[in-house]
Short mmCIF file of N, CA, C and O in Angstrom, two decimals:
data_model
loop_
_atom_site.label_atom_id
_atom_site.label_comp_id
_atom_site.label_asym_id
_atom_site.label_seq_id
_atom_site.Cartn_x
_atom_site.Cartn_y
_atom_site.Cartn_z
N MET A 1 -9.97 -2.31 20.38
CA MET A 1 -9.85 -0.95 19.67
C MET A 1 -10.25 -1.21 17.63
O MET A 1 -9.19 -2.59 17.53
N THR A 2 -10.29 -0.74 16.41
CA THR A 2 -9.45 -0.88 15.54
C THR A 2 -9.63 0.84 14.99
O THR A 2 -9.63 1.48 15.03
N ARG A 3 -8.24 0.60 14.58
CA ARG A 3 -8.01 1.25 14.01
C ARG A 3 -7.53 1.34 12.25
O ARG A 3 -7.34 0.23 11.77
N GLU A 4 -8.07 2.24 11.33
CA GLU A 4 -7.53 2.08 10.22
C GLU A 4 -6.91 3.41 9.06
O GLU A 4 -6.56 4.19 10.01
N TYR A 5 -5.92 3.10 8.84
CA TYR A 5 -4.75 3.78 8.15
C TYR A 5 -5.09 3.44 6.14
O TYR A 5 -5.22 2.02 6.12
N ARG A 6 -4.86 4.84 6.25
CA ARG A 6 -5.53 4.14 3.94
C ARG A 6 -4.94 5.92 4.05
O ARG A 6 -4.13 6.75 4.20
N VAL A 7 -4.58 5.57 2.93
CA VAL A 7 -3.95 6.81 1.56
C VAL A 7 -5.19 7.97 1.48
O VAL A 7 -6.18 7.74 2.50
N ARG A 8 -4.87 9.25 2.04
CA ARG A 8 -5.44 10.67 2.10
C ARG A 8 -6.21 10.79 1.28
O ARG A 8 -5.47 10.84 -0.66
N PRO A 9 -7.26 11.73 1.57
CA PRO A 9 -8.18 11.84 -0.49
C PRO A 9 -7.25 11.94 -1.17
O PRO A 9 -7.97 11.91 -2.39
N GLY A 10 -6.70 12.76 -1.11
CA GLY A 10 -6.49 13.86 -1.72
C GLY A 10 -5.05 13.71 -2.59
O GLY A 10 -4.98 14.05 -3.46
N ARG A 11 -4.90 12.09 -2.04
CA ARG A 11 -2.99 11.55 -2.85
C ARG A 11 -4.25 10.44 -3.46
O ARG A 11 -2.88 9.90 -4.88
N VAL A 12 -5.32 10.10 -3.18
CA VAL A 12 -5.43 9.14 -4.11
C VAL A 12 -5.47 9.10 -6.02
O VAL A 12 -5.11 9.69 -6.70
N PHE A 13 -5.47 10.74 -5.56
CA PHE A 13 -5.75 11.43 -7.10
C PHE A 13 -4.27 11.67 -7.77
O PHE A 13 -4.00 10.88 -9.08
N GLY A 14 -3.25 11.42 -6.87
CA GLY A 14 -2.20 11.25 -6.47
C GLY A 14 -1.86 9.91 -7.19
O GLY A 14 -0.43 9.78 -8.69
N LEU A 15 -2.39 8.93 -6.74
CA LEU A 15 -1.93 8.20 -7.48
C LEU A 15 -3.02 7.38 -8.61
O LEU A 15 -2.09 6.44 -9.94
N VAL A 16 -3.83 7.82 -9.25
CA VAL A 16 -4.49 7.51 -10.12
C VAL A 16 -3.61 7.77 -11.21
O VAL A 16 -3.91 7.40 -12.41
N VAL A 17 -3.12 9.07 -10.82
CA VAL A 17 -2.54 9.50 -12.22
C VAL A 17 -0.73 8.65 -11.98
O VAL A 17 0.42 9.09 -14.02
N VAL A 18 -0.48 8.25 -11.26
CA VAL A 18 -0.09 7.67 -11.92
C VAL A 18 0.57 6.41 -12.31
O VAL A 18 0.67 5.99 -13.52
N ILE A 19 -0.92 5.12 -12.47
CA ILE A 19 -1.48 4.08 -12.88
C ILE A 19 -1.31 4.76 -13.89
O ILE A 19 -1.39 4.24 -14.85
N ALA A 20 -2.44 6.00 -14.56
CA ALA A 20 -2.51 6.30 -15.65
C ALA A 20 -1.39 6.18 -16.82
O ALA A 20 -1.29 6.11 -17.75
N PHE A 21 -0.05 7.30 -16.62
CA PHE A 21 1.20 6.64 -16.78
C PHE A 21 1.76 5.24 -17.55
O PHE A 21 1.97 4.85 -18.32
N VAL A 22 1.48 5.02 -16.06
CA VAL A 22 2.60 3.36 -15.80
C VAL A 22 1.33 2.72 -17.16
O VAL A 22 2.36 2.06 -18.18
N THR A 23 0.39 2.79 -16.81
CA THR A 23 -0.41 1.43 -17.99
C THR A 23 -0.81 2.13 -19.20
O THR A 23 -0.89 2.03 -19.70
N MET A 24 -0.88 3.36 -19.12
CA MET A 24 -1.26 4.21 -20.86
C MET A 24 0.19 4.40 -21.42
O MET A 24 -0.65 4.52 -22.52
N ALA A 25 1.44 4.86 -21.25
CA ALA A 25 2.10 5.43 -21.09
C ALA A 25 2.72 4.18 -23.34
O ALA A 25 3.17 4.97 -24.03
N PRO A 26 2.54 2.62 -23.10
CA PRO A 26 2.32 1.47 -23.99
C PRO A 26 0.86 1.48 -24.90
O PRO A 26 1.56 1.83 -26.45
N LEU A 27 0.46 2.76 -24.90
CA LEU A 27 -0.54 2.82 -26.12
C LEU A 27 0.02 3.85 -27.60
O LEU A 27 -0.25 3.75 -28.43
N LEU A 28 0.20 4.74 -26.89
CA LEU A 28 1.25 6.03 -27.88
C LEU A 28 2.33 4.89 -29.35
O LEU A 28 1.76 4.60 -30.24
N PRO A 29 2.91 4.72 -28.69
CA PRO A 29 3.85 3.50 -29.96
C PRO A 29 2.74 2.56 -30.10
O PRO A 29 2.77 1.87 -31.74
N LEU A 30 1.88 1.82 -29.68
CA LEU A 30 1.29 -0.09 -29.60
C LEU A 30 -0.45 1.06 -31.01
O LEU A 30 -0.06 0.47 -32.21
N TRP A 31 -0.03 2.83 -31.04
CA TRP A 31 -1.22 2.56 -32.16
C TRP A 31 -0.48 3.79 -33.35
O TRP A 31 -0.58 3.70 -33.98
N THR A 32 0.55 4.44 -32.32
CA THR A 32 1.43 5.20 -33.91
C THR A 32 2.49 2.89 -34.75
O THR A 32 3.08 3.43 -35.56
N ALA A 33 2.31 2.48 -34.13
CA ALA A 33 2.70 0.84 -35.47
C ALA A 33 2.41 0.75 -36.33
O ALA A 33 1.46 0.44 -35.89
N THR A 34 2.85 1.22 -36.96
CA THR A 34 2.38 0.09 -38.34
C THR A 34 2.26 -0.91 -38.83
O THR A 34 1.88 -1.89 -39.72
N GLY A 35 2.80 -1.32 -38.17
CA GLY A 35 3.15 -3.30 -38.52
C GLY A 35 1.87 -3.99 -37.86
O GLY A 35 1.79 -5.33 -37.55
N LEU A 36 1.36 -3.14 -37.44
CA LEU A 36 0.30 -4.20 -36.07
C LEU A 36 -0.89 -4.01 -36.22
O LEU A 36 -1.66 -2.86 -36.94
N ALA A 37 -2.23 -5.08 -36.52
CA ALA A 37 -3.52 -5.35 -37.60
C ALA A 37 -4.14 -4.30 -36.13
O ALA A 37 -4.11 -3.84 -35.27
N GLY A 38 -5.64 -3.90 -36.90
CA GLY A 38 -6.01 -3.01 -36.06
C GLY A 38 -6.70 -3.78 -35.09
O GLY A 38 -6.73 -3.28 -33.52
N ALA A 39 -7.10 -4.92 -35.25
CA ALA A 39 -8.05 -5.47 -33.88
C ALA A 39 -6.76 -5.84 -32.71
O ALA A 39 -7.54 -5.99 -31.50
N THR A 40 -5.55 -6.20 -32.93
CA THR A 40 -4.50 -5.78 -32.02
C THR A 40 -5.25 -4.89 -31.78
O THR A 40 -4.61 -5.04 -30.21
N LYS A 41 -4.51 -3.79 -32.25
CA LYS A 41 -3.70 -2.15 -31.18
C LYS A 41 -5.78 -3.03 -30.09
O LYS A 41 -5.29 -1.84 -29.67
N ARG A 42 -6.54 -2.89 -30.71
CA ARG A 42 -7.93 -2.64 -29.81
C ARG A 42 -7.95 -3.09 -28.61
O ARG A 42 -8.04 -3.29 -27.58
N LEU A 43 -7.39 -4.86 -28.86
CA LEU A 43 -7.66 -5.65 -27.62
C LEU A 43 -6.83 -5.03 -26.59
O LEU A 43 -6.98 -5.08 -25.64
N VAL A 44 -5.02 -4.73 -27.60
CA VAL A 44 -3.88 -4.87 -26.03
C VAL A 44 -4.73 -3.35 -26.17
O VAL A 44 -4.66 -2.81 -24.71
N SER A 45 -5.23 -2.10 -26.28
CA SER A 45 -5.25 -1.01 -25.67
C SER A 45 -6.57 -0.85 -24.25
O SER A 45 -6.84 -0.47 -23.50
N VAL A 46 -7.72 -2.67 -24.60
CA VAL A 46 -9.10 -2.86 -24.22
C VAL A 46 -8.58 -3.53 -22.73
O VAL A 46 -8.37 -3.13 -21.45
N VAL A 47 -7.30 -3.89 -22.81
CA VAL A 47 -7.10 -5.00 -21.60
C VAL A 47 -5.78 -3.90 -21.12
O VAL A 47 -5.92 -3.66 -19.81
N LEU A 48 -4.91 -3.22 -21.29
CA LEU A 48 -4.94 -2.07 -20.97
C LEU A 48 -5.88 -1.02 -20.27
O LEU A 48 -5.38 -0.36 -19.07
N LEU A 49 -6.47 -0.88 -20.61
CA LEU A 49 -7.66 0.24 -19.89
C LEU A 49 -8.81 -0.42 -18.81
O LEU A 49 -8.89 0.30 -17.69
N ALA A 50 -8.07 -1.99 -18.87
CA ALA A 50 -9.00 -3.25 -17.35
C ALA A 50 -7.85 -3.03 -16.59
O ALA A 50 -8.35 -2.76 -15.43
N LEU A 51 -6.74 -2.87 -17.55
CA LEU A 51 -5.72 -3.03 -15.62
C LEU A 51 -5.68 -1.73 -15.14
O LEU A 51 -5.62 -1.71 -14.56
N PHE A 52 -5.89 -0.70 -16.12
CA PHE A 52 -5.53 0.32 -15.20
C PHE A 52 -7.43 1.33 -14.65
O PHE A 52 -6.74 1.13 -13.06
N LEU A 53 -8.24 0.10 -14.63
CA LEU A 53 -8.79 0.66 -13.77
C LEU A 53 -9.11 -0.24 -12.97
O LEU A 53 -9.23 0.12 -11.59
N VAL A 54 -8.43 -1.51 -13.42
CA VAL A 54 -8.43 -2.33 -11.53
C VAL A 54 -7.11 -1.94 -10.41
O VAL A 54 -8.01 -2.01 -9.24
N LEU A 55 -6.30 -1.44 -10.96
CA LEU A 55 -5.46 -0.92 -9.93
C LEU A 55 -5.97 0.51 -9.97
O LEU A 55 -5.51 0.49 -8.23
N CYS A 56 -6.68 1.40 -9.94
CA CYS A 56 -6.88 2.11 -9.77
C CYS A 56 -8.44 2.07 -8.41
O CYS A 56 -7.99 2.46 -7.53
N VAL A 57 -8.92 0.41 -8.35
CA VAL A 57 -10.27 0.58 -7.58
C VAL A 57 -9.02 -0.09 -6.81
O VAL A 57 -9.44 1.02 -5.03
N ARG A 58 -8.51 -1.05 -5.97
CA ARG A 58 -7.37 -1.36 -5.67
C ARG A 58 -6.31 -0.97 -5.26
O ARG A 58 -6.39 -0.57 -3.71
N ALA A 59 -6.13 0.75 -5.79
CA ALA A 59 -5.08 2.18 -4.70
C ALA A 59 -5.88 2.09 -3.95
O ALA A 59 -5.78 2.94 -3.12
N GLY A 60 -6.95 2.70 -4.21
CA GLY A 60 -8.72 3.50 -3.50
C GLY A 60 -8.56 2.67 -2.24
O GLY A 60 -8.55 3.13 -1.52
N ARG A 61 -8.35 1.33 -1.78
CA ARG A 61 -8.97 0.07 -1.58
C ARG A 61 -7.67 -0.31 -0.47
O ARG A 61 -8.11 -0.81 0.69
N SER A 62 -6.36 -0.10 -1.03
CA SER A 62 -5.30 -0.07 0.10
C SER A 62 -5.96 0.25 0.73
O SER A 62 -5.81 1.11 1.49
N VAL A 63 -5.48 -1.09 2.17
CA VAL A 63 -5.88 -0.19 3.77
C VAL A 63 -4.40 -1.15 4.80
O VAL A 63 -4.04 -2.14 4.32
N THR A 64 -4.74 -0.16 5.80
CA THR A 64 -3.89 -0.87 6.66
C THR A 64 -5.13 -1.02 8.13
O THR A 64 -4.85 -0.05 8.23
N VAL A 65 -6.18 -2.68 8.93
CA VAL A 65 -6.40 -2.07 9.58
C VAL A 65 -5.59 -3.19 10.37
O VAL A 65 -5.39 -4.18 10.91
N VAL A 66 -6.50 -2.59 11.75
CA VAL A 66 -5.79 -3.10 13.13
C VAL A 66 -7.31 -3.26 14.47
O VAL A 66 -7.80 -2.81 14.45
N ASP A 67 -7.15 -4.64 14.73
CA ASP A 67 -8.56 -4.54 15.33
C ASP A 67 -8.12 -5.61 15.86
O ASP A 67 -6.84 -6.07 16.82
N SER A 68 -9.88 -6.01 16.68
CA SER A 68 -8.92 -7.40 18.07
C SER A 68 -8.94 -8.92 17.11
O SER A 68 -7.88 -8.98 18.20
N THR A 69 -8.56 -9.47 16.22
CA THR A 69 -8.45 -9.70 15.67
C THR A 69 -6.52 -10.04 15.56
O THR A 69 -6.70 -10.97 15.31
N GLY A 70 -5.95 -9.29 14.74
CA GLY A 70 -5.16 -8.73 14.97
C GLY A 70 -4.96 -7.89 13.21
O GLY A 70 -5.46 -6.62 13.03
N ILE A 71 -4.42 -7.43 12.54
CA ILE A 71 -3.74 -7.19 10.94
C ILE A 71 -4.17 -7.03 9.56
O ILE A 71 -3.62 -8.45 9.35
N HIS A 72 -5.21 -6.73 8.96
CA HIS A 72 -5.90 -7.34 7.95
C HIS A 72 -4.31 -6.22 6.75
O HIS A 72 -5.07 -4.56 7.07
N ILE A 73 -3.73 -6.60 5.59
CA ILE A 73 -3.54 -5.39 4.48
C ILE A 73 -4.22 -5.77 3.61
O ILE A 73 -3.87 -7.01 2.92
N ARG A 74 -3.76 -4.80 2.25
CA ARG A 74 -4.76 -4.97 1.54
C ARG A 74 -3.70 -3.81 0.72
O ARG A 74 -3.85 -2.41 0.74
N THR A 75 -3.42 -4.49 -0.33
CA THR A 75 -2.60 -3.47 -1.26
C THR A 75 -3.11 -4.29 -3.42
O THR A 75 -4.06 -4.30 -3.17
N LEU A 76 -2.16 -3.12 -3.38
CA LEU A 76 -2.27 -3.61 -4.87
C LEU A 76 -2.72 -5.17 -5.94
O LEU A 76 -3.59 -5.14 -6.42
N SER A 77 -1.77 -5.94 -4.88
CA SER A 77 -0.88 -6.97 -5.01
C SER A 77 -1.59 -8.03 -4.80
O SER A 77 -1.73 -9.87 -5.36
N ARG A 78 -2.01 -8.11 -3.12
CA ARG A 78 -2.93 -8.97 -2.45
C ARG A 78 -3.26 -8.78 -1.05
O ARG A 78 -3.81 -7.65 -0.88
N THR A 79 -3.54 -9.58 -0.39
CA THR A 79 -4.75 -9.16 1.00
C THR A 79 -4.00 -9.52 2.10
O THR A 79 -3.74 -11.36 1.19
N ARG A 80 -3.23 -9.98 2.87
CA ARG A 80 -2.62 -11.15 4.06
C ARG A 80 -3.76 -10.88 4.78
O ARG A 80 -3.41 -8.78 5.94
N HIS A 81 -3.35 -11.16 6.19
CA HIS A 81 -3.84 -11.56 7.37
C HIS A 81 -2.49 -11.78 8.05
O HIS A 81 -2.62 -13.07 8.95
N LEU A 82 -2.39 -10.51 9.71
CA LEU A 82 -1.83 -11.23 10.69
C LEU A 82 -2.62 -11.22 11.97
O LEU A 82 -2.66 -10.18 12.78
N GLY A 83 -2.53 -12.35 12.76
CA GLY A 83 -3.10 -12.53 13.57
C GLY A 83 -1.49 -12.08 14.61
O GLY A 83 -1.10 -12.29 14.67
N TRP A 84 -2.87 -11.94 16.34
CA TRP A 84 -1.86 -11.38 17.51
C TRP A 84 -0.74 -12.06 17.10
O TRP A 84 -0.18 -12.27 18.30
N SER A 85 -1.19 -13.51 17.37
CA SER A 85 -0.24 -14.17 18.13
C SER A 85 1.17 -14.59 16.99
O SER A 85 2.57 -14.89 17.51
N ASP A 86 1.19 -14.69 15.34
CA ASP A 86 1.52 -14.19 14.85
C ASP A 86 3.34 -12.99 15.32
O ASP A 86 3.95 -13.06 14.60
N VAL A 87 2.25 -11.57 15.83
CA VAL A 87 3.69 -10.28 16.02
C VAL A 87 4.25 -10.27 16.60
O VAL A 87 3.79 -10.55 18.40
N GLN A 88 5.01 -10.59 16.73
CA GLN A 88 6.05 -9.87 18.36
C GLN A 88 6.22 -8.15 18.26
O GLN A 88 6.75 -8.52 19.74
N ASP A 89 6.08 -7.78 17.46
CA ASP A 89 6.51 -6.38 17.88
C ASP A 89 6.63 -4.93 16.47
O ASP A 89 6.20 -5.93 15.16
N PHE A 90 6.85 -3.77 16.68
CA PHE A 90 6.83 -3.40 16.14
C PHE A 90 7.72 -2.33 16.00
O PHE A 90 7.81 -1.46 16.91
N ARG A 91 7.90 -1.86 14.64
CA ARG A 91 9.42 -1.18 14.57
C ARG A 91 9.42 -0.06 13.02
O ARG A 91 8.61 -0.54 11.83
N SER A 92 10.10 0.93 13.44
CA SER A 92 10.03 1.97 12.38
C SER A 92 11.23 1.76 11.67
O SER A 92 12.37 1.39 12.30
N ALA A 93 11.63 2.34 10.09
CA ALA A 93 13.21 2.80 9.68
C ALA A 93 12.27 3.37 8.15
O ALA A 93 11.39 3.47 8.12
N PRO A 94 14.17 3.60 8.35
CA PRO A 94 14.22 4.24 7.40
C PRO A 94 12.98 3.85 5.40
O PRO A 94 14.09 3.04 5.33
N SER A 95 12.84 4.31 5.03
CA SER A 95 12.35 3.85 3.34
C SER A 95 13.08 3.43 2.50
O SER A 95 13.94 4.40 2.20
N ASN A 96 12.84 3.42 1.61
CA ASN A 96 13.80 2.58 1.02
C ASN A 96 13.52 2.89 -0.73
O ASN A 96 12.99 3.27 -1.68
N ARG A 97 13.05 4.79 -0.81
CA ARG A 97 12.69 5.11 -1.34
C ARG A 97 13.77 5.71 -2.45
O ARG A 97 14.57 5.35 -2.30
N ALA A 98 13.04 5.60 -3.07
CA ALA A 98 13.22 6.48 -4.79
C ALA A 98 14.32 7.45 -4.80
O ALA A 98 14.04 8.58 -3.87
N PRO A 99 15.32 7.42 -5.08
CA PRO A 99 15.90 8.80 -4.96
C PRO A 99 15.29 10.01 -5.53
O PRO A 99 15.27 9.75 -6.85
N GLY A 100 15.01 11.33 -5.08
CA GLY A 100 14.28 12.00 -6.15
C GLY A 100 12.20 11.79 -5.46
O GLY A 100 11.47 12.86 -6.13
N ARG A 101 12.25 11.45 -5.06
CA ARG A 101 11.09 11.50 -4.65
C ARG A 101 10.18 11.74 -3.27
O ARG A 101 10.69 11.28 -2.85
N SER A 102 10.36 12.93 -3.25
CA SER A 102 10.05 13.81 -2.35
C SER A 102 8.58 13.57 -2.13
O SER A 102 8.33 14.11 -1.01
N ASP A 103 7.50 12.68 -2.60
CA ASP A 103 6.16 12.38 -1.77
C ASP A 103 6.22 11.16 -0.86
O ASP A 103 4.75 10.70 -0.81
N ALA A 104 7.45 9.92 -1.47
CA ALA A 104 7.53 9.02 -0.93
C ALA A 104 7.86 9.56 0.85
O ALA A 104 7.81 10.51 1.11
N PRO A 105 7.36 8.32 1.95
CA PRO A 105 7.66 8.80 3.48
C PRO A 105 8.84 8.51 4.08
O PRO A 105 9.99 7.44 3.23
N ASP A 106 9.17 8.99 4.79
CA ASP A 106 10.91 8.89 4.98
C ASP A 106 10.56 7.89 6.22
O ASP A 106 11.89 6.89 5.90
N THR A 107 9.92 7.35 6.93
CA THR A 107 10.12 6.48 7.99
C THR A 107 8.83 5.89 7.13
O THR A 107 7.31 6.58 6.97
N VAL A 108 8.55 4.35 7.26
CA VAL A 108 7.45 3.80 7.36
C VAL A 108 7.44 2.42 8.99
O VAL A 108 8.79 2.38 9.56
N THR A 109 6.48 1.41 9.30
CA THR A 109 6.43 0.96 9.60
C THR A 109 6.52 -0.70 9.50
O THR A 109 5.44 -1.22 7.97
N TYR A 110 6.96 -1.55 10.77
CA TYR A 110 7.12 -3.13 9.72
C TYR A 110 6.03 -3.65 11.51
O TYR A 110 6.72 -3.38 12.56
N ALA A 111 5.51 -4.86 11.07
CA ALA A 111 5.06 -5.77 11.64
C ALA A 111 6.14 -6.91 12.13
O ALA A 111 6.47 -7.38 10.58
N HIS A 112 6.82 -7.48 13.56
CA HIS A 112 7.64 -8.80 13.08
C HIS A 112 6.99 -9.29 13.65
O HIS A 112 6.98 -9.37 14.94
N THR A 113 7.57 -10.98 12.56
CA THR A 113 6.85 -11.78 13.34
C THR A 113 7.80 -12.71 14.29
O THR A 113 9.05 -12.85 14.36
N HIS A 114 7.29 -13.57 15.19
CA HIS A 114 7.60 -14.40 15.51
C HIS A 114 9.34 -15.25 14.61
O HIS A 114 9.64 -15.82 15.35
N GLY A 115 8.63 -15.72 13.48
CA GLY A 115 9.70 -16.00 12.09
C GLY A 115 10.76 -15.79 11.85
O GLY A 115 10.96 -15.70 10.50
N GLY A 116 10.53 -14.23 12.75
CA GLY A 116 12.19 -13.43 11.97
C GLY A 116 11.43 -12.46 11.34
O GLY A 116 11.84 -12.24 10.11
N ARG A 117 10.22 -12.77 10.35
CA ARG A 117 9.57 -11.73 8.84
C ARG A 117 9.67 -10.65 9.75
O ARG A 117 8.87 -9.99 11.03
N ARG A 118 9.95 -10.10 8.61
CA ARG A 118 8.90 -8.18 8.20
C ARG A 118 8.24 -7.83 7.84
O ARG A 118 8.10 -8.07 6.69
N VAL A 119 6.73 -7.77 8.14
CA VAL A 119 5.19 -7.35 6.80
C VAL A 119 5.56 -5.73 7.29
O VAL A 119 5.04 -5.14 8.35
N LEU A 120 5.60 -5.26 5.82
CA LEU A 120 5.51 -3.78 5.89
C LEU A 120 4.20 -3.03 6.10
O LEU A 120 2.87 -3.65 5.17
N LEU A 121 3.60 -2.50 6.57
CA LEU A 121 2.38 -1.59 7.65
C LEU A 121 1.87 -0.51 6.27
O LEU A 121 2.25 0.55 6.96
N PRO A 122 1.34 -1.12 5.26
CA PRO A 122 1.17 0.38 5.01
C PRO A 122 0.73 1.10 5.24
O PRO A 122 -0.54 1.46 6.10
N TYR A 123 0.34 2.40 4.97
CA TYR A 123 0.27 3.82 5.43
C TYR A 123 0.45 4.42 6.99
O TYR A 123 -0.17 5.22 7.30
N VAL A 124 1.15 3.46 7.19
CA VAL A 124 1.67 3.64 8.85
C VAL A 124 3.36 4.47 8.96
O VAL A 124 4.15 3.60 8.69
N ASP A 125 3.21 6.02 7.65
CA ASP A 125 3.65 5.97 7.47
C ASP A 125 4.62 7.73 8.71
O ASP A 125 3.54 7.88 8.69
N ASP A 126 4.97 8.40 7.85
CA ASP A 126 5.50 8.83 8.34
C ASP A 126 4.64 10.68 7.57
O ASP A 126 3.99 11.85 8.22
N ARG A 127 3.97 10.01 6.92
CA ARG A 127 3.95 11.23 5.32
C ARG A 127 1.21 10.74 6.27
O ARG A 127 1.09 11.24 6.06
N HIS A 128 1.49 9.40 6.44
CA HIS A 128 0.01 9.56 7.18
C HIS A 128 -0.40 10.14 8.58
O HIS A 128 -1.57 10.34 9.02
N VAL A 129 0.90 9.06 9.66
CA VAL A 129 0.67 9.55 11.36
C VAL A 129 1.96 9.84 11.80
O VAL A 129 3.47 9.54 10.62
N ASP A 130 2.12 9.94 13.10
CA ASP A 130 2.59 10.68 14.11
C ASP A 130 3.33 8.51 14.27
O ASP A 130 2.93 8.24 15.48
N VAL A 131 4.33 8.22 13.68
CA VAL A 131 4.99 7.25 13.42
C VAL A 131 4.86 6.36 15.00
O VAL A 131 4.77 5.23 15.31
N GLU A 132 5.61 7.51 15.96
CA GLU A 132 6.21 6.82 16.98
C GLU A 132 4.69 6.19 18.49
O GLU A 132 5.03 5.88 19.13
N ARG A 133 3.88 7.25 17.80
CA ARG A 133 3.11 7.84 19.21
C ARG A 133 2.40 6.26 18.10
O ARG A 133 1.42 5.12 18.89
N GLU A 134 1.77 6.11 16.44
CA GLU A 134 1.07 4.67 16.58
C GLU A 134 1.94 3.53 16.50
O GLU A 134 0.90 2.67 17.41
N ILE A 135 2.79 3.34 16.61
CA ILE A 135 3.54 2.26 17.72
C ILE A 135 3.11 2.08 19.13
O ILE A 135 3.03 0.88 19.46
N ARG A 136 3.60 3.33 19.78
CA ARG A 136 2.84 2.99 21.08
C ARG A 136 1.56 1.78 21.30
O ARG A 136 1.86 1.26 22.25
N LEU A 137 -0.04 2.51 20.17
CA LEU A 137 -1.12 1.84 20.35
C LEU A 137 -1.25 0.87 19.70
O LEU A 137 -2.11 0.00 20.11
N LEU A 138 -0.14 0.07 18.72
CA LEU A 138 0.44 -1.20 17.91
C LEU A 138 0.24 -2.25 19.64
O LEU A 138 0.12 -2.54 18.95
N ARG A 139 1.38 -1.41 19.84
CA ARG A 139 1.69 -2.24 21.21
C ARG A 139 1.20 -2.11 22.23
O ARG A 139 1.53 -3.27 22.30
N ALA A 140 0.55 -1.22 22.25
CA ALA A 140 -0.59 -1.70 23.16
C ALA A 140 -1.62 -2.80 23.47
O ALA A 140 -2.07 -3.43 23.65
N ALA A 141 -2.03 -2.05 21.72
CA ALA A 141 -3.25 -3.53 21.73
C ALA A 141 -2.23 -5.59 21.05
O ALA A 141 -3.46 -5.57 21.97
N LEU A 142 -1.21 -4.64 21.08
CA LEU A 142 -0.74 -6.56 20.74
C LEU A 142 -0.91 -7.10 22.49
O LEU A 142 -0.37 -8.30 22.81
N ARG A 143 -0.04 -6.04 23.71
CA ARG A 143 0.02 -6.90 24.97
C ARG A 143 -1.19 -7.29 25.30
O ARG A 143 -1.74 -7.85 25.91
N GLN A 144 -2.42 -6.24 24.74
CA GLN A 144 -4.09 -6.59 25.07
C GLN A 144 -4.58 -7.70 24.61
O GLN A 144 -5.15 -8.38 25.58
N SER A 145 -4.11 -8.35 23.31
CA SER A 145 -4.38 -9.49 21.98
C SER A 145 -3.98 -10.03 23.36
O SER A 145 -4.19 -12.00 23.47
N GLY A 146 -3.01 -10.08 24.43
CA GLY A 146 -1.61 -12.32 25.40
C GLY A 146 -2.59 -12.37 26.23
O GLY A 146 -2.20 -12.97 26.60
#
């Protein structure tokens, strides 16, 4: 069984807009500042543009993959693997979304490890899937692995 959870293609554009705003917003004050040399402005602009491009590519590649070896999670900042032997259970929980964020999921899913940690499973949420159904499928995969 291989299952892949990722952002819906239509929502990638929204992520790119948010990333563009966060990374490019400092450019206006930078370019209107009078005390900075032109070379400094260009260097910071190139760095911010590179950061924007890296974040856009990584946002589109963020995924949770469940296969016979376990769970592979790739986010903007890191990649991690949980082997089936590390996982104790899967549970849903209310998300910690910011007030006013209507685009954020209400319910998210965590893998709970034998060590007592809980690991968020990106895109296994009520915005992308039927959470209860997916938890049943994940628990079945966990039982099959052991």
